[in-house]
C-alpha positions as a printed NumPy array, in Angstrom:
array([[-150.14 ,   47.334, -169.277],
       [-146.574,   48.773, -168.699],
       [-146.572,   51.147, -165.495],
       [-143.54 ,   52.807, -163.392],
       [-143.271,   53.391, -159.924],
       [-141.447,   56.695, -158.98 ],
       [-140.389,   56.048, -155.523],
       [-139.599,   52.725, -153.828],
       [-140.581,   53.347, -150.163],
       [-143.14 ,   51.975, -148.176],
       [-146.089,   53.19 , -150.049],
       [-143.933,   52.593, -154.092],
       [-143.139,   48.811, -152.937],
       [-145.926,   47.389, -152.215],
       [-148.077,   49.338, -155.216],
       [-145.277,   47.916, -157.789],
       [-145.262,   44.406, -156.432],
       [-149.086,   44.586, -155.741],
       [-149.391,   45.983, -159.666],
       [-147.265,   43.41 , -160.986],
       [-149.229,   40.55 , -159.285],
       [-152.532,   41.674, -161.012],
       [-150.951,   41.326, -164.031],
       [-148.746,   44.214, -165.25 ],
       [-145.613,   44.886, -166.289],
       [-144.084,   47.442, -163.281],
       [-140.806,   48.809, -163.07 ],
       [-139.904,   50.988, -160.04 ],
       [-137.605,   53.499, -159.836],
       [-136.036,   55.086, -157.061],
       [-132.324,   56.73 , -156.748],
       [-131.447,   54.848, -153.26 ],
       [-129.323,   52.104, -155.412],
       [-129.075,   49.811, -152.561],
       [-133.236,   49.577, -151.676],
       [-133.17 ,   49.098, -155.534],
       [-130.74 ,   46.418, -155.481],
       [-132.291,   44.77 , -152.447],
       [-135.631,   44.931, -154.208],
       [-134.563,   43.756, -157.407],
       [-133.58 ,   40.28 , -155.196],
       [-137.157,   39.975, -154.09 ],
       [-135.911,   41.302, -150.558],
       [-137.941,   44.094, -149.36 ],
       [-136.421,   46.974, -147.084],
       [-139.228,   46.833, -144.375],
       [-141.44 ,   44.525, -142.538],
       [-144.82 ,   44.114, -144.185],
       [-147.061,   40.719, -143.774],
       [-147.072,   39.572, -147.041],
       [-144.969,   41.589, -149.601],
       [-141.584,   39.881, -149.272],
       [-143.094,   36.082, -150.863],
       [-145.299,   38.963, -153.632],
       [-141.735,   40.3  , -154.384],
       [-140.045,   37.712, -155.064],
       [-143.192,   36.252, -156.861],
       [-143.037,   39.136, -159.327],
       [-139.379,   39.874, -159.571],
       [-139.16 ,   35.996, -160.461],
       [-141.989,   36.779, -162.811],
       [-139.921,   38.898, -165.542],
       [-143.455,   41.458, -164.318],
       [-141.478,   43.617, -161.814],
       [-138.157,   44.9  , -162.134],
       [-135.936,   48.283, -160.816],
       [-134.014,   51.104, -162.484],
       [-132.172,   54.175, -161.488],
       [-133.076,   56.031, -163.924],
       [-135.176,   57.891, -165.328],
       [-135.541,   58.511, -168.525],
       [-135.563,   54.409, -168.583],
       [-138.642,   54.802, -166.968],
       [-140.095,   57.501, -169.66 ],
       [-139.054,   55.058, -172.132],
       [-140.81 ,   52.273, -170.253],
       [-144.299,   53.277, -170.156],
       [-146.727,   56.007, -170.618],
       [-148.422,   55.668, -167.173],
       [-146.189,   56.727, -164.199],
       [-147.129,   56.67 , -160.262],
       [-145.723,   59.237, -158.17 ],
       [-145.318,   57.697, -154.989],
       [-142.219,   59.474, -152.894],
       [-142.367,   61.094, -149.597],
       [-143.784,   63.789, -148.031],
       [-142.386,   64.189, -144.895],
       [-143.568,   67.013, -142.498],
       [-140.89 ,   70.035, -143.071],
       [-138.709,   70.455, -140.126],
       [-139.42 ,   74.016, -139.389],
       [-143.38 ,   73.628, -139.687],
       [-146.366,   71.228, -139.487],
       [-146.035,   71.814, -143.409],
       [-145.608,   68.838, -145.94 ],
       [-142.17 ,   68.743, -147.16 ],
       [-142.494,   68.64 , -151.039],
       [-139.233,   68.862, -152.453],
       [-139.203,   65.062, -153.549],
       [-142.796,   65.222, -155.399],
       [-141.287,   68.449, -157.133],
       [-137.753,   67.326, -157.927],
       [-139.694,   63.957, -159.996],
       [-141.963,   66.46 , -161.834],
       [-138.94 ,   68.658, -162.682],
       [-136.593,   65.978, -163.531],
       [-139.094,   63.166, -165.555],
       [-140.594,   66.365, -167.551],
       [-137.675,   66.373, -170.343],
       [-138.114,   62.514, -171.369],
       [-141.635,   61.974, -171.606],
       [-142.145,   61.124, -175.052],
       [-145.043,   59.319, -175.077],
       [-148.491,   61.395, -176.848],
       [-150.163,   59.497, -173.984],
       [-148.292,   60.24 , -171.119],
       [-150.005,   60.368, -167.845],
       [-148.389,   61.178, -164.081],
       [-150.481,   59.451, -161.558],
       [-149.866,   61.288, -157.731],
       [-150.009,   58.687, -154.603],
       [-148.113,   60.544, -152.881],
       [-150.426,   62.364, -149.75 ],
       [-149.984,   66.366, -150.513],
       [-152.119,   69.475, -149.659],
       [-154.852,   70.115, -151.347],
       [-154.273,   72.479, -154.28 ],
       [-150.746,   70.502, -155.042],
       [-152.075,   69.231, -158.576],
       [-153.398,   72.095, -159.795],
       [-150.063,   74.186, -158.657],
       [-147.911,   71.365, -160.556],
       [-149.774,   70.618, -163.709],
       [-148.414,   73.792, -165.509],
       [-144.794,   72.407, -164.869],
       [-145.145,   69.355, -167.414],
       [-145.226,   71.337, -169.982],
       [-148.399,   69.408, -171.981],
       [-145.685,   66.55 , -171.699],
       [-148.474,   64.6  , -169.526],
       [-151.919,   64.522, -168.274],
       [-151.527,   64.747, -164.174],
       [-154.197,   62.623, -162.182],
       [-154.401,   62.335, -158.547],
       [-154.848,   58.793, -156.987],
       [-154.39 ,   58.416, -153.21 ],
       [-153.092,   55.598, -151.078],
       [-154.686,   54.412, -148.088],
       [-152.75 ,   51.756, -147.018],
       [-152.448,   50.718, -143.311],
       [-149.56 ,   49.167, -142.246],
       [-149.807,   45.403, -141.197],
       [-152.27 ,   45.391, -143.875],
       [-150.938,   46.686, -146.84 ],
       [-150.939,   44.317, -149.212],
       [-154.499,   43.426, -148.749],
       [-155.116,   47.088, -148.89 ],
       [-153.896,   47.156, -152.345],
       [-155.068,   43.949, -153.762],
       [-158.799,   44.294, -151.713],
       [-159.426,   48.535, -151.522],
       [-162.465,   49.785, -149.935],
       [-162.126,   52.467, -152.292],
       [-160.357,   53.644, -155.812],
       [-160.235,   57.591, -155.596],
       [-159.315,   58.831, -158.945],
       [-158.976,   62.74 , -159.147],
       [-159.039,   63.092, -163.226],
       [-158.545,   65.942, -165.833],
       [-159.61 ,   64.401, -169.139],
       [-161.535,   61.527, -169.926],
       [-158.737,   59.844, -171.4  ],
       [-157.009,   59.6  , -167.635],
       [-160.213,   58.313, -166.346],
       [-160.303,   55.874, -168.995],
       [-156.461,   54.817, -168.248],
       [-156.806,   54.4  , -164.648],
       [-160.061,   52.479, -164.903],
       [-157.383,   49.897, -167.557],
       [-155.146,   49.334, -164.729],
       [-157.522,   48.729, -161.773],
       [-160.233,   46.866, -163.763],
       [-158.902,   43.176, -161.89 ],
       [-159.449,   45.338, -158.524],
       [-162.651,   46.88 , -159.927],
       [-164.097,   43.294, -160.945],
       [-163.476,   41.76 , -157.802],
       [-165.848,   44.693, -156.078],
       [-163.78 ,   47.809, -155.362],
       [-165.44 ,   50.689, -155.915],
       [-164.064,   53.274, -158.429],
       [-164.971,   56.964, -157.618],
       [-164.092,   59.862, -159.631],
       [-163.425,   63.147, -158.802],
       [-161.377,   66.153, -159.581],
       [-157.625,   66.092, -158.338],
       [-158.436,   68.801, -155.361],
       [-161.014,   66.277, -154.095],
       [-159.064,   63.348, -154.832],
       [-156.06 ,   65.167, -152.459],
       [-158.269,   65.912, -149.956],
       [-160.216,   62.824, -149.502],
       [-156.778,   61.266, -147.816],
       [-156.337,   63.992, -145.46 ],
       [-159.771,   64.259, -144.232],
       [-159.746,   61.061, -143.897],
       [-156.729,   60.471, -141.527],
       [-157.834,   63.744, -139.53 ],
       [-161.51 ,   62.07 , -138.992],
       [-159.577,   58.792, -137.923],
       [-156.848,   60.537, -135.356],
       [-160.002,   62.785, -133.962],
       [-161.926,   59.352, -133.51 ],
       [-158.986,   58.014, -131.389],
       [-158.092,   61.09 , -129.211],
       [-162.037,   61.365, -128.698],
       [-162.024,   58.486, -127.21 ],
       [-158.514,   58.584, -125.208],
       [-160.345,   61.987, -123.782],
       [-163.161,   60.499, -122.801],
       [-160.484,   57.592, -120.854],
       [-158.986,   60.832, -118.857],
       [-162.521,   61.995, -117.542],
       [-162.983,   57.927, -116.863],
       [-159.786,   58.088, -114.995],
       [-161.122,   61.196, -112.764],
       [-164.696,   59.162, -112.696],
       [-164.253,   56.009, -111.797],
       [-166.213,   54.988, -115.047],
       [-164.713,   52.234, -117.123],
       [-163.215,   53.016, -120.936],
       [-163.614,   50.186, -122.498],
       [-167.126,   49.421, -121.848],
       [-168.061,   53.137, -122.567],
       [-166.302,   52.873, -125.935],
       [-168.447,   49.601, -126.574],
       [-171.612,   51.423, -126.001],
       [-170.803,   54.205, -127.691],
       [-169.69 ,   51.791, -130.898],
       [-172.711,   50.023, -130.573],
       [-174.682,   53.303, -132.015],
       [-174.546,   52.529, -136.321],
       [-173.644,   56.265, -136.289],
       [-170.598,   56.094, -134.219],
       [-169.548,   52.656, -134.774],
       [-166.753,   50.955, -132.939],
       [-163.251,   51.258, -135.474],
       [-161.241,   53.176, -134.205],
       [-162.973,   53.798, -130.959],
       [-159.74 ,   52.003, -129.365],
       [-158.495,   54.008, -125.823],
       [-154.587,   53.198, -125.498],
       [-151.278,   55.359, -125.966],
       [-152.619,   56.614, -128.953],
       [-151.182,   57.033, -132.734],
       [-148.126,   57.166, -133.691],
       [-146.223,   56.244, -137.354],
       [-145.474,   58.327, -140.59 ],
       [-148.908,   58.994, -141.646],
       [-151.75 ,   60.337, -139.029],
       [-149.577,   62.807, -136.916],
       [-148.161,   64.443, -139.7  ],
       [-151.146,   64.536, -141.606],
       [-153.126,   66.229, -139.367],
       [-150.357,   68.845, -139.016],
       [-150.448,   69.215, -142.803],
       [-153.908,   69.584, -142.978],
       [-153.826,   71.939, -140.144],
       [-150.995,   73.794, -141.799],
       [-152.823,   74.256, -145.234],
       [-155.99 ,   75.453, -143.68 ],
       [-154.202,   78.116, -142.512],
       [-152.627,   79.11 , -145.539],
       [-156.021,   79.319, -146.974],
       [-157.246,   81.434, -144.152],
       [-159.047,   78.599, -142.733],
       [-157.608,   78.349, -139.286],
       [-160.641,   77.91 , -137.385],
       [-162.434,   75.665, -139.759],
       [-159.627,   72.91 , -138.524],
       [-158.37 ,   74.8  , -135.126],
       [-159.945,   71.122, -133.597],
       [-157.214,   69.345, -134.858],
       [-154.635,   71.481, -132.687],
       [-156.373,   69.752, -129.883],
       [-156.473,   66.249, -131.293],
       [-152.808,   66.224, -131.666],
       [-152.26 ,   67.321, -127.936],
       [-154.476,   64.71 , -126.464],
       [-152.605,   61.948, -128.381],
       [-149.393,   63.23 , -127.343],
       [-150.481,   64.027, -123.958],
       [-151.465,   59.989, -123.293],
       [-148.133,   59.572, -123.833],
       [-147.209,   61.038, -120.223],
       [-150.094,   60.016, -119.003],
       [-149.024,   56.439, -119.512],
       [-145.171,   57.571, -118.007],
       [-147.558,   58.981, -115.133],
       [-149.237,   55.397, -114.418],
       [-145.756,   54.106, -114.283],
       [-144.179,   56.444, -111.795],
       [-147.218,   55.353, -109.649],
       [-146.868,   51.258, -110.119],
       [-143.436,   52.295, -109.136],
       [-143.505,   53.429, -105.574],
       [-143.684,   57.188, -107.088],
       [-140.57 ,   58.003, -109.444],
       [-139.061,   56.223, -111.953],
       [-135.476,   57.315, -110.81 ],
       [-132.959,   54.08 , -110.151],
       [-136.115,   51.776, -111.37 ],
       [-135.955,   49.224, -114.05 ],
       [-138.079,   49.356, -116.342],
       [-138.968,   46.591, -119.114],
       [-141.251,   47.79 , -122.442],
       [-142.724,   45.784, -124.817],
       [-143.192,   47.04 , -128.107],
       [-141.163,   49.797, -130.325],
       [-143.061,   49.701, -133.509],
       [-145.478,   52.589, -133.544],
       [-147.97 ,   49.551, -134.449],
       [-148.179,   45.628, -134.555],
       [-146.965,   43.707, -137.875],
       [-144.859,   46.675, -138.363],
       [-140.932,   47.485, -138.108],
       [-141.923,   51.483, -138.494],
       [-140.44 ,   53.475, -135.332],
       [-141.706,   56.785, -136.937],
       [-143.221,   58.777, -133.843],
       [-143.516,   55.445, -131.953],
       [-145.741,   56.264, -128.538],
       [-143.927,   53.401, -127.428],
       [-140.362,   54.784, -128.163],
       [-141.694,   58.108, -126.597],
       [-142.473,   56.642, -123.276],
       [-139.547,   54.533, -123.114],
       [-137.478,   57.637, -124.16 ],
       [-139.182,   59.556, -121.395],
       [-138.814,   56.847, -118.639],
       [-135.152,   56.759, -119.524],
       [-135.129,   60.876, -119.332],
       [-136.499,   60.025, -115.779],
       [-134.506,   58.433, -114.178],
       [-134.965,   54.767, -115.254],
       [-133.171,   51.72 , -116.823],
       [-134.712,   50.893, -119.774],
       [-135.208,   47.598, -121.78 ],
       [-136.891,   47.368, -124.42 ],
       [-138.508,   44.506, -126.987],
       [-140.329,   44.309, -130.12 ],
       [-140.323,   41.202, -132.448],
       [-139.093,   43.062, -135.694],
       [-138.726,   46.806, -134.829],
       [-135.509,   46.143, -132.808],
       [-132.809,   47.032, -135.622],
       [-134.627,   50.525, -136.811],
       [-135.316,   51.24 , -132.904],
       [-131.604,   50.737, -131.886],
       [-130.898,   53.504, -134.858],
       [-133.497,   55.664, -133.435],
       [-132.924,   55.551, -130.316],
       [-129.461,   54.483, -129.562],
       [-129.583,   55.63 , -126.075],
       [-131.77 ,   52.736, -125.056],
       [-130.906,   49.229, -124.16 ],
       [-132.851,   46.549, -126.794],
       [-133.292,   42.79 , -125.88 ],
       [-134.279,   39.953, -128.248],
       [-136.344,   37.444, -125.576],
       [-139.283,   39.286, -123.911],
       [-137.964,   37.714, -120.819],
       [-134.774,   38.482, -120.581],
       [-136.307,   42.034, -121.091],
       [-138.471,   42.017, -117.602],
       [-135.807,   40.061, -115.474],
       [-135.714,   42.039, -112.537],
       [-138.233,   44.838, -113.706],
       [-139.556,   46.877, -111.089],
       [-142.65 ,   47.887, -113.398],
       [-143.548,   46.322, -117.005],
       [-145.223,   48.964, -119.696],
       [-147.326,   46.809, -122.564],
       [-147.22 ,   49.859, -125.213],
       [-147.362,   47.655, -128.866],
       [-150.075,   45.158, -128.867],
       [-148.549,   42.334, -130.576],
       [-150.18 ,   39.225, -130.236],
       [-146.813,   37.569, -128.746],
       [-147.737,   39.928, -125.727],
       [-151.042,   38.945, -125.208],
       [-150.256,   35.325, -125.581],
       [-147.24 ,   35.528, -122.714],
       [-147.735,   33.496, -119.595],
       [-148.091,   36.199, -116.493],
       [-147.293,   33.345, -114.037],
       [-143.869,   32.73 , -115.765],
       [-143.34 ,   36.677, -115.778],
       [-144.095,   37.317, -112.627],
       [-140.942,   34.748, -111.539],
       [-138.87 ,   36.759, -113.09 ],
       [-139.674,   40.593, -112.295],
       [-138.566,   42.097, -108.866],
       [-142.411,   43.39 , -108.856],
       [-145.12 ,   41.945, -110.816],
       [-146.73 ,   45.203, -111.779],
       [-147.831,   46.122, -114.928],
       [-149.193,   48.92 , -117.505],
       [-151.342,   47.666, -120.199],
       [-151.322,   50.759, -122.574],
       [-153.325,   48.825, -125.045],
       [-155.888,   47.364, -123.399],
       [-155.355,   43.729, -124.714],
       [-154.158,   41.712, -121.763],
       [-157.158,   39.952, -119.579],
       [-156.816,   41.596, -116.24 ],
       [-158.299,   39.035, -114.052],
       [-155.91 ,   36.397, -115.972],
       [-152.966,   38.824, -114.765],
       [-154.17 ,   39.914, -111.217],
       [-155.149,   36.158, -110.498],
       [-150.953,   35.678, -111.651],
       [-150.522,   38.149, -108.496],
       [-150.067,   41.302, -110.858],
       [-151.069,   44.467, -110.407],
       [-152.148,   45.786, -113.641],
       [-153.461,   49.63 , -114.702],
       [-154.544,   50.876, -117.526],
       [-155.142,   54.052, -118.706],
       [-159.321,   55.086, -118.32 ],
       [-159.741,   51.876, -116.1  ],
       [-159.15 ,   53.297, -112.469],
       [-160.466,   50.321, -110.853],
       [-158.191,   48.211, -112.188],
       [-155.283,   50.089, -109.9  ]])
């Protein structure tokens, strides 16, 4: 089948390349000419495990090309995926959605196909498809289809879904969607249907239930921290229960990234528009306890620092908001480094591919390429990604070349005893003994 892909971002490049590798003909569309021209070389514009050897796969292919415009892309096909941002709006927790408007508004006057159907990916507030379906004019059929891809893991996301969610109007967009996911559908995903509300919903529920799950638990590592009671081994417990379960019962620093803290805020921000304030007032909490482990973890570092950060060097590992990623987006790792820096504190910092979008971030703080290089002469070392290049260092050869071989393992994937034996002091947050 022919499909377009409105919007080449994160989310639009890997569904056109993943598309086009199960067999159709994609062409994505996007009016940043120079992502388009780096995509049309089989170079994508962001780190993601995977995607740049599918790109150039398809692009090689003849299956996936990029446009500019438009009404190419009514011409093109009949079936077209809506996949642009949604950013939160600056003066609210509101989603920003000017860009999934402007596409309806501006695609409207060249559909010409009797068939036409406008597939949403794009995460929006419930109520969104019904509000925009008058606005095409009976030019299409509007369907709601959400993403849930996890960066790091996106392609396998795609090409391997736990779940299809179409949100349908007519048979005949059931019918259409079930066409172009039938190799995903064959090889075991399941395919539910649903109305469009649902459909929108089902993503933003979802990422709430998730970011509650994690500040649950990073609660639960303050009350450890004022216990003596260890995190880690209350969080295996707990995940041992079938009706807990242990994903995503991780104590650390916290999320971060474009999709969980602004999701909740939309979610938060549409309940209230439909008078629903309390029935999601919860969620008000669950973002302060994920930001609050951010100073928590600056806190832990004051105190592996003789007290105060001021005049101290300070070396941080990690800027990505998450491992295999380059996404900065509300990084906790960015925040504490940002904060440490605000304190007092020189600040080095490494990732192994975030680096270039940190240093435009956050140009006020000193990047290093060689981990090492970033803890010679650190009076304190803050583990806040947890890349497996961190796990895997040598705490022996570290602690040669730190002033003070003391350390903050945010993450909770270092050994302890394998950096204590190294003559480390290591602390984490819900794991007082460790200090």
């Amino acid at each position: 089948m022919r499909l377009t892909v409105i919007g080449t971002g994160y989310v639009g490049a890997v569904h056109a390349a993943c598309m086009a590798e199960t067999g159709h003909e994609v062409l994505g569309v996007d009016t940043d000419v120079e992502r388009i021209a780096q995509l049309a070389a089989g170079r994508p514009p962001f780190y993601e495990p995977g995607l740049g050897a599918m790109l150039q796969r398809t692009v090689d292919s003849g299956r996936l090309r990029f446009s500019t415009s438009l009404p190419e892309a009514a011409a093109f096909a009949d079936t077209h995926f809506l996949c642009v941002g949604t950013p939160q709006r600056p003066d609210s927790g509101a989603a920003d959605l000017r860009h999934v408007e402007a596409v309806v508004q501006e695609l409207t006057p060249y559909l010409r196909h009797e068939r036409s159907l406008l597939v949403g990916k794009s995460t929006v507030p419930v109520g969104t498809s019904d509000r925009l379906a008058p606005r095409l004019r009976g030019a299409a059929d509007l369907a709601w289809n959400p993403e849930f891809l996890r960066e790091g893991c996106a392609v396998q996301d795609t090409l391997r879904p736990e779940r299809i969610v179409a949100g349908v109007r007519t048979p005949r967009a059931e019918a259409r969607l079930r066409k172009i996911y039938a190799p995903l559908t064959a090889a075991g995903a399941p395919f539910i249907v649903t109305d469009p509300a649902t459909a929108e919903l089902v993503k933003l529920a979802s990422n709430s239930f998730l970011a509650t799950k994690i500040s649950f638990i990073n609660a639960m590592a303050e009350i450890c921290d004022a216990t003596g009671a260890d995190v880690l081994t209350l969080a295996r417990a707990m995940g041992a229960d079938s009706r807990v379960g242990p994903r995503f019962l991780s104590p650390g620093l916290g999320f971060g990234g474009s999709c969980l803290p602004k999701d909740i805020r939309a979610f938060t921000a549409r309940a209230e528009e439909l008078g629903l304030a309390e029935s999601v007032a919860f969620l008000r909490q669950v973002d302060e306890i994920n930001t609050r482990q951010r100073r928590r973890t600056v806190g832990l570092a004051e105190r592996l620092a003789g007290g105060t950060l001021a005049d101290r060097s300070v070396a941080v590992l990690g800027a990505a908001f998450k491992p295999h990623s380059d996404d900065v987006r509300d990084s906790p790792a960015l925040a504490v480094a940002e904060e440490a820096r605000r304190r007092g504190a020189q600040v080095r910092v490494h990732d192994p591919e975030a680096l270039d979008n940190a240093r435009t971030a956050h140009p006020g703080l000193q990047f290093v390429l060689d981990v090492v290089k970033a803890c010679e002469q650190a009076d304190v070392v803050l583990h806040l990604t947890e890349w497996p290049q961190y796990r895997d260092l040598d705490p022996a050869a570290l602690a040669a070349v730190v002033r003070t071989p003391a350390i903050v393992d945010a993450r909770h994937t270092l050994d302890p005893a394998v950096w204590r034996a190294a003559g480390w002091t290591l602390c984490a947050p819900g794991r007082p003994r460790l200090g």
